[in-house]
mmCIF file with all atom_site columns, C-alpha atoms in Angstrom:
data_model
loop_
_atom_site.group_PDB
_atom_site.id
_atom_site.type_symbol
_atom_site.label_atom_id
_atom_site.label_alt_id
_atom_site.label_comp_id
_atom_site.label_asym_id
_atom_site.label_entity_id
_atom_site.label_seq_id
_atom_site.pdbx_PDB_ins_code
_atom_site.Cartn_x
_atom_site.Cartn_y
_atom_site.Cartn_z
_atom_site.occupancy
_atom_site.B_iso_or_equiv
_atom_site.pdbx_formal_charge
_atom_site.auth_seq_id
_atom_site.auth_comp_id
_atom_site.auth_asym_id
_atom_site.auth_atom_id
_atom_site.pdbx_PDB_model_num
ATOM 1   C CA . UNK A 1 1   ? 17.188 -48.414 -22.786 1.00 0.00 ? 228 UNK A CA 1
ATOM 2   C CA . UNK A 1 2   ? 19.064 -45.328 -23.950 1.00 0.00 ? 229 UNK A CA 1
ATOM 3   C CA . UNK A 1 3   ? 19.039 -42.234 -21.766 1.00 0.00 ? 230 UNK A CA 1
ATOM 4   C CA . UNK A 1 4   ? 19.663 -38.771 -23.145 1.00 0.00 ? 231 UNK A CA 1
ATOM 5   C CA . UNK A 1 5   ? 21.016 -36.373 -20.549 1.00 0.00 ? 232 UNK A CA 1
ATOM 6   C CA . UNK A 1 6   ? 23.214 -33.325 -20.290 1.00 0.00 ? 233 UNK A CA 1
ATOM 7   C CA . UNK A 1 7   ? 26.844 -33.962 -21.106 1.00 0.00 ? 234 UNK A CA 1
ATOM 8   C CA . UNK A 1 8   ? 29.022 -33.810 -17.963 1.00 0.00 ? 235 UNK A CA 1
ATOM 9   C CA . UNK A 1 9   ? 32.734 -33.499 -17.236 1.00 0.00 ? 236 UNK A CA 1
ATOM 10  C CA . UNK A 1 10  ? 33.107 -37.243 -16.604 1.00 0.00 ? 237 UNK A CA 1
ATOM 11  C CA . UNK A 1 11  ? 31.867 -37.897 -20.135 1.00 0.00 ? 238 UNK A CA 1
ATOM 12  C CA . UNK A 1 12  ? 35.019 -36.237 -21.495 1.00 0.00 ? 239 UNK A CA 1
ATOM 13  C CA . UNK A 1 13  ? 36.967 -39.219 -20.173 1.00 0.00 ? 240 UNK A CA 1
ATOM 14  C CA . UNK A 1 14  ? 34.551 -41.755 -21.650 1.00 0.00 ? 241 UNK A CA 1
ATOM 15  C CA . UNK A 1 15  ? 33.531 -40.565 -25.106 1.00 0.00 ? 242 UNK A CA 1
ATOM 16  C CA . UNK A 1 16  ? 36.639 -41.187 -27.219 1.00 0.00 ? 243 UNK A CA 1
ATOM 17  C CA . UNK A 1 17  ? 35.081 -44.239 -28.929 1.00 0.00 ? 244 UNK A CA 1
ATOM 18  C CA . UNK A 1 18  ? 32.406 -41.940 -30.344 1.00 0.00 ? 245 UNK A CA 1
ATOM 19  C CA . UNK A 1 19  ? 35.077 -39.747 -31.953 1.00 0.00 ? 246 UNK A CA 1
ATOM 20  C CA . UNK A 1 20  ? 36.916 -42.609 -33.685 1.00 0.00 ? 247 UNK A CA 1
ATOM 21  C CA . UNK A 1 21  ? 34.967 -41.981 -36.901 1.00 0.00 ? 248 UNK A CA 1
ATOM 22  C CA . UNK A 1 22  ? 37.221 -40.227 -39.434 1.00 0.00 ? 249 UNK A CA 1
ATOM 23  C CA . UNK A 1 23  ? 34.424 -37.760 -40.241 1.00 0.00 ? 250 UNK A CA 1
ATOM 24  C CA . UNK A 1 24  ? 34.061 -36.617 -36.623 1.00 0.00 ? 251 UNK A CA 1
ATOM 25  C CA . UNK A 1 25  ? 35.966 -33.495 -35.644 1.00 0.00 ? 252 UNK A CA 1
ATOM 26  C CA . UNK A 1 26  ? 37.802 -33.873 -32.349 1.00 0.00 ? 253 UNK A CA 1
ATOM 27  C CA . UNK A 1 27  ? 38.519 -30.769 -30.298 1.00 0.00 ? 254 UNK A CA 1
ATOM 28  C CA . UNK A 1 28  ? 40.718 -30.050 -27.286 1.00 0.00 ? 255 UNK A CA 1
ATOM 29  C CA . UNK A 1 29  ? 39.367 -30.388 -23.753 1.00 0.00 ? 256 UNK A CA 1
ATOM 30  C CA . UNK A 1 30  ? 39.044 -26.647 -23.159 1.00 0.00 ? 257 UNK A CA 1
ATOM 31  C CA . UNK A 1 31  ? 36.794 -26.387 -26.238 1.00 0.00 ? 258 UNK A CA 1
ATOM 32  C CA . UNK A 1 32  ? 34.381 -29.009 -24.833 1.00 0.00 ? 259 UNK A CA 1
ATOM 33  C CA . UNK A 1 33  ? 34.534 -27.415 -21.371 1.00 0.00 ? 260 UNK A CA 1
ATOM 34  C CA . UNK A 1 34  ? 33.638 -24.011 -22.830 1.00 0.00 ? 261 UNK A CA 1
ATOM 35  C CA . UNK A 1 35  ? 30.528 -25.481 -24.458 1.00 0.00 ? 262 UNK A CA 1
ATOM 36  C CA . UNK A 1 36  ? 29.500 -27.218 -21.224 1.00 0.00 ? 263 UNK A CA 1
ATOM 37  C CA . UNK A 1 37  ? 29.845 -23.945 -19.304 1.00 0.00 ? 264 UNK A CA 1
ATOM 38  C CA . UNK A 1 38  ? 28.349 -21.513 -21.838 1.00 0.00 ? 265 UNK A CA 1
ATOM 39  C CA . UNK A 1 39  ? 25.665 -23.606 -23.558 1.00 0.00 ? 266 UNK A CA 1
ATOM 40  C CA . UNK A 1 40  ? 24.780 -26.533 -21.252 1.00 0.00 ? 267 UNK A CA 1
ATOM 41  C CA . UNK A 1 41  ? 21.284 -26.842 -22.782 1.00 0.00 ? 268 UNK A CA 1
ATOM 42  C CA . UNK A 1 42  ? 22.949 -27.554 -26.138 1.00 0.00 ? 269 UNK A CA 1
ATOM 43  C CA . UNK A 1 43  ? 25.329 -30.303 -25.023 1.00 0.00 ? 270 UNK A CA 1
ATOM 44  C CA . UNK A 1 44  ? 23.827 -33.767 -24.454 1.00 0.00 ? 271 UNK A CA 1
ATOM 45  C CA . UNK A 1 45  ? 24.968 -37.370 -24.354 1.00 0.00 ? 272 UNK A CA 1
ATOM 46  C CA . UNK A 1 46  ? 23.099 -40.547 -25.263 1.00 0.00 ? 273 UNK A CA 1
ATOM 47  C CA . UNK A 1 47  ? 24.175 -43.196 -22.753 1.00 0.00 ? 274 UNK A CA 1
ATOM 48  C CA . UNK A 1 48  ? 23.565 -46.924 -22.422 1.00 0.00 ? 275 UNK A CA 1
ATOM 49  C CA . UNK A 1 49  ? 22.220 -48.620 -19.279 1.00 0.00 ? 276 UNK A CA 1
ATOM 50  C CA . UNK A 1 50  ? 25.871 -49.279 -18.304 1.00 0.00 ? 277 UNK A CA 1
ATOM 51  C CA . UNK A 1 51  ? 26.476 -45.507 -18.616 1.00 0.00 ? 278 UNK A CA 1
ATOM 52  C CA . UNK A 1 52  ? 28.568 -45.895 -21.779 1.00 0.00 ? 279 UNK A CA 1
ATOM 53  C CA . UNK A 1 53  ? 28.511 -42.819 -24.024 1.00 0.00 ? 280 UNK A CA 1
ATOM 54  C CA . UNK A 1 54  ? 26.854 -43.931 -27.258 1.00 0.00 ? 281 UNK A CA 1
ATOM 55  C CA . UNK A 1 55  ? 26.743 -40.511 -28.907 1.00 0.00 ? 282 UNK A CA 1
ATOM 56  C CA . UNK A 1 56  ? 26.542 -36.810 -28.231 1.00 0.00 ? 283 UNK A CA 1
ATOM 57  C CA . UNK A 1 57  ? 25.489 -33.463 -29.612 1.00 0.00 ? 284 UNK A CA 1
ATOM 58  C CA . UNK A 1 58  ? 27.237 -30.198 -28.913 1.00 0.00 ? 285 UNK A CA 1
ATOM 59  C CA . UNK A 1 59  ? 25.935 -26.822 -30.016 1.00 0.00 ? 286 UNK A CA 1
ATOM 60  C CA . UNK A 1 60  ? 25.272 -23.234 -29.144 1.00 0.00 ? 287 UNK A CA 1
ATOM 61  C CA . UNK A 1 61  ? 22.990 -20.297 -29.825 1.00 0.00 ? 288 UNK A CA 1
ATOM 62  C CA . UNK A 1 62  ? 24.373 -17.244 -31.605 1.00 0.00 ? 289 UNK A CA 1
ATOM 63  C CA . UNK A 1 63  ? 23.649 -14.348 -33.964 1.00 0.00 ? 290 UNK A CA 1
ATOM 64  C CA . UNK A 1 64  ? 21.304 -11.412 -33.661 1.00 0.00 ? 291 UNK A CA 1
ATOM 65  C CA . UNK A 1 65  ? 17.965 -10.332 -35.051 1.00 0.00 ? 292 UNK A CA 1
ATOM 66  C CA . UNK A 1 66  ? 16.728 -12.669 -37.764 1.00 0.00 ? 293 UNK A CA 1
ATOM 67  C CA . UNK A 1 67  ? 20.143 -14.359 -37.722 1.00 0.00 ? 294 UNK A CA 1
ATOM 68  C CA . UNK A 1 68  ? 19.603 -15.540 -34.112 1.00 0.00 ? 295 UNK A CA 1
ATOM 69  C CA . UNK A 1 69  ? 20.006 -19.297 -34.440 1.00 0.00 ? 296 UNK A CA 1
ATOM 70  C CA . UNK A 1 70  ? 20.936 -22.588 -32.883 1.00 0.00 ? 297 UNK A CA 1
ATOM 71  C CA . UNK A 1 71  ? 24.134 -24.105 -34.236 1.00 0.00 ? 298 UNK A CA 1
ATOM 72  C CA . UNK A 1 72  ? 25.121 -27.775 -34.240 1.00 0.00 ? 299 UNK A CA 1
ATOM 73  C CA . UNK A 1 73  ? 28.861 -27.820 -33.617 1.00 0.00 ? 300 UNK A CA 1
ATOM 74  C CA . UNK A 1 74  ? 29.081 -31.614 -33.519 1.00 0.00 ? 301 UNK A CA 1
ATOM 75  C CA . UNK A 1 75  ? 26.776 -34.595 -33.514 1.00 0.00 ? 302 UNK A CA 1
ATOM 76  C CA . UNK A 1 76  ? 28.260 -38.067 -33.501 1.00 0.00 ? 303 UNK A CA 1
ATOM 77  C CA . UNK A 1 77  ? 27.198 -41.612 -32.673 1.00 0.00 ? 304 UNK A CA 1
ATOM 78  C CA . UNK A 1 78  ? 29.605 -44.498 -32.092 1.00 0.00 ? 305 UNK A CA 1
ATOM 79  C CA . UNK A 1 79  ? 29.552 -46.884 -35.061 1.00 0.00 ? 306 UNK A CA 1
ATOM 80  C CA . UNK A 1 80  ? 28.113 -49.803 -33.064 1.00 0.00 ? 307 UNK A CA 1
ATOM 81  C CA . UNK A 1 81  ? 25.104 -47.689 -32.030 1.00 0.00 ? 308 UNK A CA 1
ATOM 82  C CA . UNK A 1 82  ? 24.164 -46.270 -35.422 1.00 0.00 ? 309 UNK A CA 1
ATOM 83  C CA . UNK A 1 83  ? 20.858 -47.008 -37.128 1.00 0.00 ? 310 UNK A CA 1
ATOM 84  C CA . UNK A 1 84  ? 18.996 -46.577 -33.815 1.00 0.00 ? 311 UNK A CA 1
ATOM 85  C CA . UNK A 1 85  ? 17.867 -42.999 -34.552 1.00 0.00 ? 312 UNK A CA 1
ATOM 86  C CA . UNK A 1 86  ? 20.108 -41.599 -31.789 1.00 0.00 ? 313 UNK A CA 1
ATOM 87  C CA . UNK A 1 87  ? 21.377 -38.747 -33.989 1.00 0.00 ? 314 UNK A CA 1
ATOM 88  C CA . UNK A 1 88  ? 17.763 -37.872 -34.870 1.00 0.00 ? 315 UNK A CA 1
ATOM 89  C CA . UNK A 1 89  ? 16.789 -37.774 -31.190 1.00 0.00 ? 316 UNK A CA 1
ATOM 90  C CA . UNK A 1 90  ? 19.788 -35.599 -30.334 1.00 0.00 ? 317 UNK A CA 1
ATOM 91  C CA . UNK A 1 91  ? 19.072 -33.252 -33.252 1.00 0.00 ? 318 UNK A CA 1
ATOM 92  C CA . UNK A 1 92  ? 15.410 -32.974 -32.253 1.00 0.00 ? 319 UNK A CA 1
ATOM 93  C CA . UNK A 1 93  ? 16.449 -32.032 -28.719 1.00 0.00 ? 320 UNK A CA 1
ATOM 94  C CA . UNK A 1 94  ? 18.780 -29.262 -29.933 1.00 0.00 ? 321 UNK A CA 1
ATOM 95  C CA . UNK A 1 95  ? 16.094 -27.975 -32.316 1.00 0.00 ? 322 UNK A CA 1
ATOM 96  C CA . UNK A 1 96  ? 13.529 -27.903 -29.518 1.00 0.00 ? 323 UNK A CA 1
ATOM 97  C CA . UNK A 1 97  ? 15.853 -25.972 -27.194 1.00 0.00 ? 324 UNK A CA 1
ATOM 98  C CA . UNK A 1 98  ? 16.639 -23.524 -30.023 1.00 0.00 ? 325 UNK A CA 1
ATOM 99  C CA . UNK A 1 99  ? 12.967 -23.060 -30.898 1.00 0.00 ? 326 UNK A CA 1
ATOM 100 C CA . UNK A 1 100 ? 11.164 -23.099 -27.547 1.00 0.00 ? 327 UNK A CA 1
ATOM 101 C CA . UNK A 1 101 ? 13.763 -21.786 -25.082 1.00 0.00 ? 328 UNK A CA 1
ATOM 102 C CA . UNK A 1 102 ? 15.848 -19.417 -27.168 1.00 0.00 ? 329 UNK A CA 1
ATOM 103 C CA . UNK A 1 103 ? 13.276 -18.425 -29.820 1.00 0.00 ? 330 UNK A CA 1
ATOM 104 C CA . UNK A 1 104 ? 15.826 -18.925 -32.598 1.00 0.00 ? 331 UNK A CA 1
ATOM 105 C CA . UNK A 1 105 ? 14.895 -18.423 -36.242 1.00 0.00 ? 332 UNK A CA 1
ATOM 106 C CA . UNK A 1 106 ? 16.727 -21.498 -37.529 1.00 0.00 ? 333 UNK A CA 1
ATOM 107 C CA . UNK A 1 107 ? 19.267 -24.197 -36.724 1.00 0.00 ? 334 UNK A CA 1
ATOM 108 C CA . UNK A 1 108 ? 22.365 -24.563 -38.863 1.00 0.00 ? 335 UNK A CA 1
ATOM 109 C CA . UNK A 1 109 ? 25.259 -26.980 -39.177 1.00 0.00 ? 336 UNK A CA 1
ATOM 110 C CA . UNK A 1 110 ? 28.225 -27.640 -41.414 1.00 0.00 ? 337 UNK A CA 1
ATOM 111 C CA . UNK A 1 111 ? 28.859 -30.995 -43.054 1.00 0.00 ? 338 UNK A CA 1
ATOM 112 C CA . UNK A 1 112 ? 31.562 -32.244 -45.393 1.00 0.00 ? 339 UNK A CA 1
ATOM 113 C CA . UNK A 1 113 ? 30.302 -32.142 -48.988 1.00 0.00 ? 340 UNK A CA 1
ATOM 114 C CA . UNK A 1 114 ? 31.473 -35.777 -49.385 1.00 0.00 ? 341 UNK A CA 1
ATOM 115 C CA . UNK A 1 115 ? 29.552 -37.075 -46.337 1.00 0.00 ? 342 UNK A CA 1
ATOM 116 C CA . UNK A 1 116 ? 26.490 -38.275 -48.228 1.00 0.00 ? 343 UNK A CA 1
ATOM 117 C CA . UNK A 1 117 ? 25.046 -40.441 -45.405 1.00 0.00 ? 344 UNK A CA 1
ATOM 118 C CA . UNK A 1 118 ? 25.003 -37.417 -43.076 1.00 0.00 ? 345 UNK A CA 1
ATOM 119 C CA . UNK A 1 119 ? 23.626 -35.100 -45.765 1.00 0.00 ? 346 UNK A CA 1
ATOM 120 C CA . UNK A 1 120 ? 20.787 -37.557 -46.486 1.00 0.00 ? 347 UNK A CA 1
ATOM 121 C CA . UNK A 1 121 ? 20.031 -37.851 -42.761 1.00 0.00 ? 348 UNK A CA 1
ATOM 122 C CA . UNK A 1 122 ? 19.900 -34.068 -42.349 1.00 0.00 ? 349 UNK A CA 1
ATOM 123 C CA . UNK A 1 123 ? 17.643 -33.762 -45.394 1.00 0.00 ? 350 UNK A CA 1
ATOM 124 C CA . UNK A 1 124 ? 15.261 -36.340 -43.864 1.00 0.00 ? 351 UNK A CA 1
ATOM 125 C CA . UNK A 1 125 ? 15.207 -34.151 -40.744 1.00 0.00 ? 352 UNK A CA 1
ATOM 126 C CA . UNK A 1 126 ? 14.132 -31.156 -42.854 1.00 0.00 ? 353 UNK A CA 1
ATOM 127 C CA . UNK A 1 127 ? 17.472 -29.417 -43.452 1.00 0.00 ? 354 UNK A CA 1
ATOM 128 C CA . UNK A 1 128 ? 18.304 -27.798 -46.786 1.00 0.00 ? 355 UNK A CA 1
ATOM 129 C CA . UNK A 1 129 ? 21.640 -26.737 -48.235 1.00 0.00 ? 356 UNK A CA 1
ATOM 130 C CA . UNK A 1 130 ? 21.780 -22.989 -47.657 1.00 0.00 ? 357 UNK A CA 1
ATOM 131 C CA . UNK A 1 131 ? 25.256 -22.462 -49.128 1.00 0.00 ? 358 UNK A CA 1
ATOM 132 C CA . UNK A 1 132 ? 28.513 -24.155 -50.051 1.00 0.00 ? 359 UNK A CA 1
ATOM 133 C CA . UNK A 1 133 ? 31.651 -22.995 -48.224 1.00 0.00 ? 360 UNK A CA 1
ATOM 134 C CA . UNK A 1 134 ? 34.703 -23.581 -50.389 1.00 0.00 ? 361 UNK A CA 1
ATOM 135 C CA . UNK A 1 135 ? 37.657 -25.327 -48.693 1.00 0.00 ? 362 UNK A CA 1
ATOM 136 C CA . UNK A 1 136 ? 35.946 -25.151 -45.278 1.00 0.00 ? 363 UNK A CA 1
ATOM 137 C CA . UNK A 1 137 ? 37.514 -28.332 -43.878 1.00 0.00 ? 364 UNK A CA 1
ATOM 138 C CA . UNK A 1 138 ? 41.284 -28.062 -43.373 1.00 0.00 ? 365 UNK A CA 1
ATOM 139 C CA . UNK A 1 139 ? 41.444 -25.758 -46.365 1.00 0.00 ? 366 UNK A CA 1
ATOM 140 C CA . UNK A 1 140 ? 40.794 -28.717 -48.653 1.00 0.00 ? 367 UNK A CA 1
ATOM 141 C CA . UNK A 1 141 ? 37.246 -30.022 -48.648 1.00 0.00 ? 368 UNK A CA 1
ATOM 142 C CA . UNK A 1 142 ? 34.124 -27.940 -49.204 1.00 0.00 ? 369 UNK A CA 1
ATOM 143 C CA . UNK A 1 143 ? 31.534 -27.758 -46.468 1.00 0.00 ? 370 UNK A CA 1
ATOM 144 C CA . UNK A 1 144 ? 27.798 -27.425 -46.841 1.00 0.00 ? 371 UNK A CA 1
ATOM 145 C CA . UNK A 1 145 ? 25.979 -25.017 -44.531 1.00 0.00 ? 372 UNK A CA 1
ATOM 146 C CA . UNK A 1 146 ? 22.626 -26.711 -43.959 1.00 0.00 ? 373 UNK A CA 1
ATOM 147 C CA . UNK A 1 147 ? 19.682 -25.022 -42.264 1.00 0.00 ? 374 UNK A CA 1
ATOM 148 C CA . UNK A 1 148 ? 16.266 -25.779 -40.892 1.00 0.00 ? 375 UNK A CA 1
ATOM 149 C CA . UNK A 1 149 ? 13.784 -22.971 -40.253 1.00 0.00 ? 376 UNK A CA 1
ATOM 150 C CA . UNK A 1 150 ? 12.108 -22.832 -36.840 1.00 0.00 ? 377 UNK A CA 1
ATOM 151 C CA . UNK A 1 151 ? 8.757  -21.362 -35.782 1.00 0.00 ? 378 UNK A CA 1
ATOM 152 C CA . UNK A 1 152 ? 10.117 -17.798 -35.408 1.00 0.00 ? 379 UNK A CA 1
ATOM 153 C CA . UNK A 1 153 ? 10.910 -17.744 -39.135 1.00 0.00 ? 380 UNK A CA 1
ATOM 154 C CA . UNK A 1 154 ? 7.307  -17.780 -40.340 1.00 0.00 ? 381 UNK A CA 1
ATOM 155 C CA . UNK A 1 155 ? 8.272  -16.837 -43.906 1.00 0.00 ? 382 UNK A CA 1
ATOM 156 C CA . UNK A 1 156 ? 11.194 -19.325 -44.013 1.00 0.00 ? 383 UNK A CA 1
ATOM 157 C CA . UNK A 1 157 ? 13.574 -16.582 -45.190 1.00 0.00 ? 384 UNK A CA 1
ATOM 158 C CA . UNK A 1 158 ? 16.523 -18.156 -43.353 1.00 0.00 ? 385 UNK A CA 1
ATOM 159 C CA . UNK A 1 159 ? 16.578 -21.179 -45.658 1.00 0.00 ? 386 UNK A CA 1
ATOM 160 C CA . UNK A 1 160 ? 16.476 -19.454 -49.053 1.00 0.00 ? 387 UNK A CA 1
ATOM 161 C CA . UNK A 1 161 ? 19.684 -20.811 -50.638 1.00 0.00 ? 388 UNK A CA 1
ATOM 162 C CA . UNK A 1 162 ? 22.466 -18.458 -51.648 1.00 0.00 ? 389 UNK A CA 1
ATOM 163 C CA . UNK A 1 163 ? 23.157 -18.433 -55.380 1.00 0.00 ? 390 UNK A CA 1
ATOM 164 C CA . UNK A 1 164 ? 26.954 -18.646 -55.133 1.00 0.00 ? 391 UNK A CA 1
ATOM 165 C CA . UNK A 1 165 ? 29.467 -20.454 -52.936 1.00 0.00 ? 392 UNK A CA 1
ATOM 166 C CA . UNK A 1 166 ? 31.410 -18.477 -50.343 1.00 0.00 ? 393 UNK A CA 1
ATOM 167 C CA . UNK A 1 167 ? 34.849 -18.780 -48.775 1.00 0.00 ? 394 UNK A CA 1
ATOM 168 C CA . UNK A 1 168 ? 35.496 -19.290 -45.048 1.00 0.00 ? 395 UNK A CA 1
ATOM 169 C CA . UNK A 1 169 ? 36.573 -15.650 -44.610 1.00 0.00 ? 396 UNK A CA 1
ATOM 170 C CA . UNK A 1 170 ? 33.059 -14.575 -45.667 1.00 0.00 ? 397 UNK A CA 1
ATOM 171 C CA . UNK A 1 171 ? 31.429 -16.459 -42.771 1.00 0.00 ? 398 UNK A CA 1
ATOM 172 C CA . UNK A 1 172 ? 30.001 -14.405 -39.929 1.00 0.00 ? 399 UNK A CA 1
ATOM 173 C CA . UNK A 1 173 ? 31.113 -15.509 -36.472 1.00 0.00 ? 400 UNK A CA 1
ATOM 174 C CA . UNK A 1 174 ? 29.785 -14.285 -33.143 1.00 0.00 ? 401 UNK A CA 1
#
């Protein structure tokens, strides 16, 4: 039986197997600690009965006005635990926190343009490609900014795709 709970400091010493996937971004410890301290409601782990970290989601809430949104910084599941809908459960939890607690207008995430399995999964979850960000990943690979409108965005304005790609320096950061 999988348990989904808040990510804790001890998990930082036990989640490296989740990050072995070449498509998963790995950050330094202070980055993870900042997310745990600033956005604890957006950082969760899926753990096995033996308390092994099977996957995690890390995100935040940012923006202002109609750009107030939840952001998925990372979602990853260890290869041996895939195809169990863990990523879907983690995504649903982050969306619910964004929608119900923080009254966000949408949730967004960035994904490598070549990561078709992830793109298909996000599309099944209701995400659309909002815009392409040229050379987003290490200055080489394009990223797709995918979004899902939440209940605050009644008119779904946040997911109307941009007509042209952008460059990383055109991104707005809070």
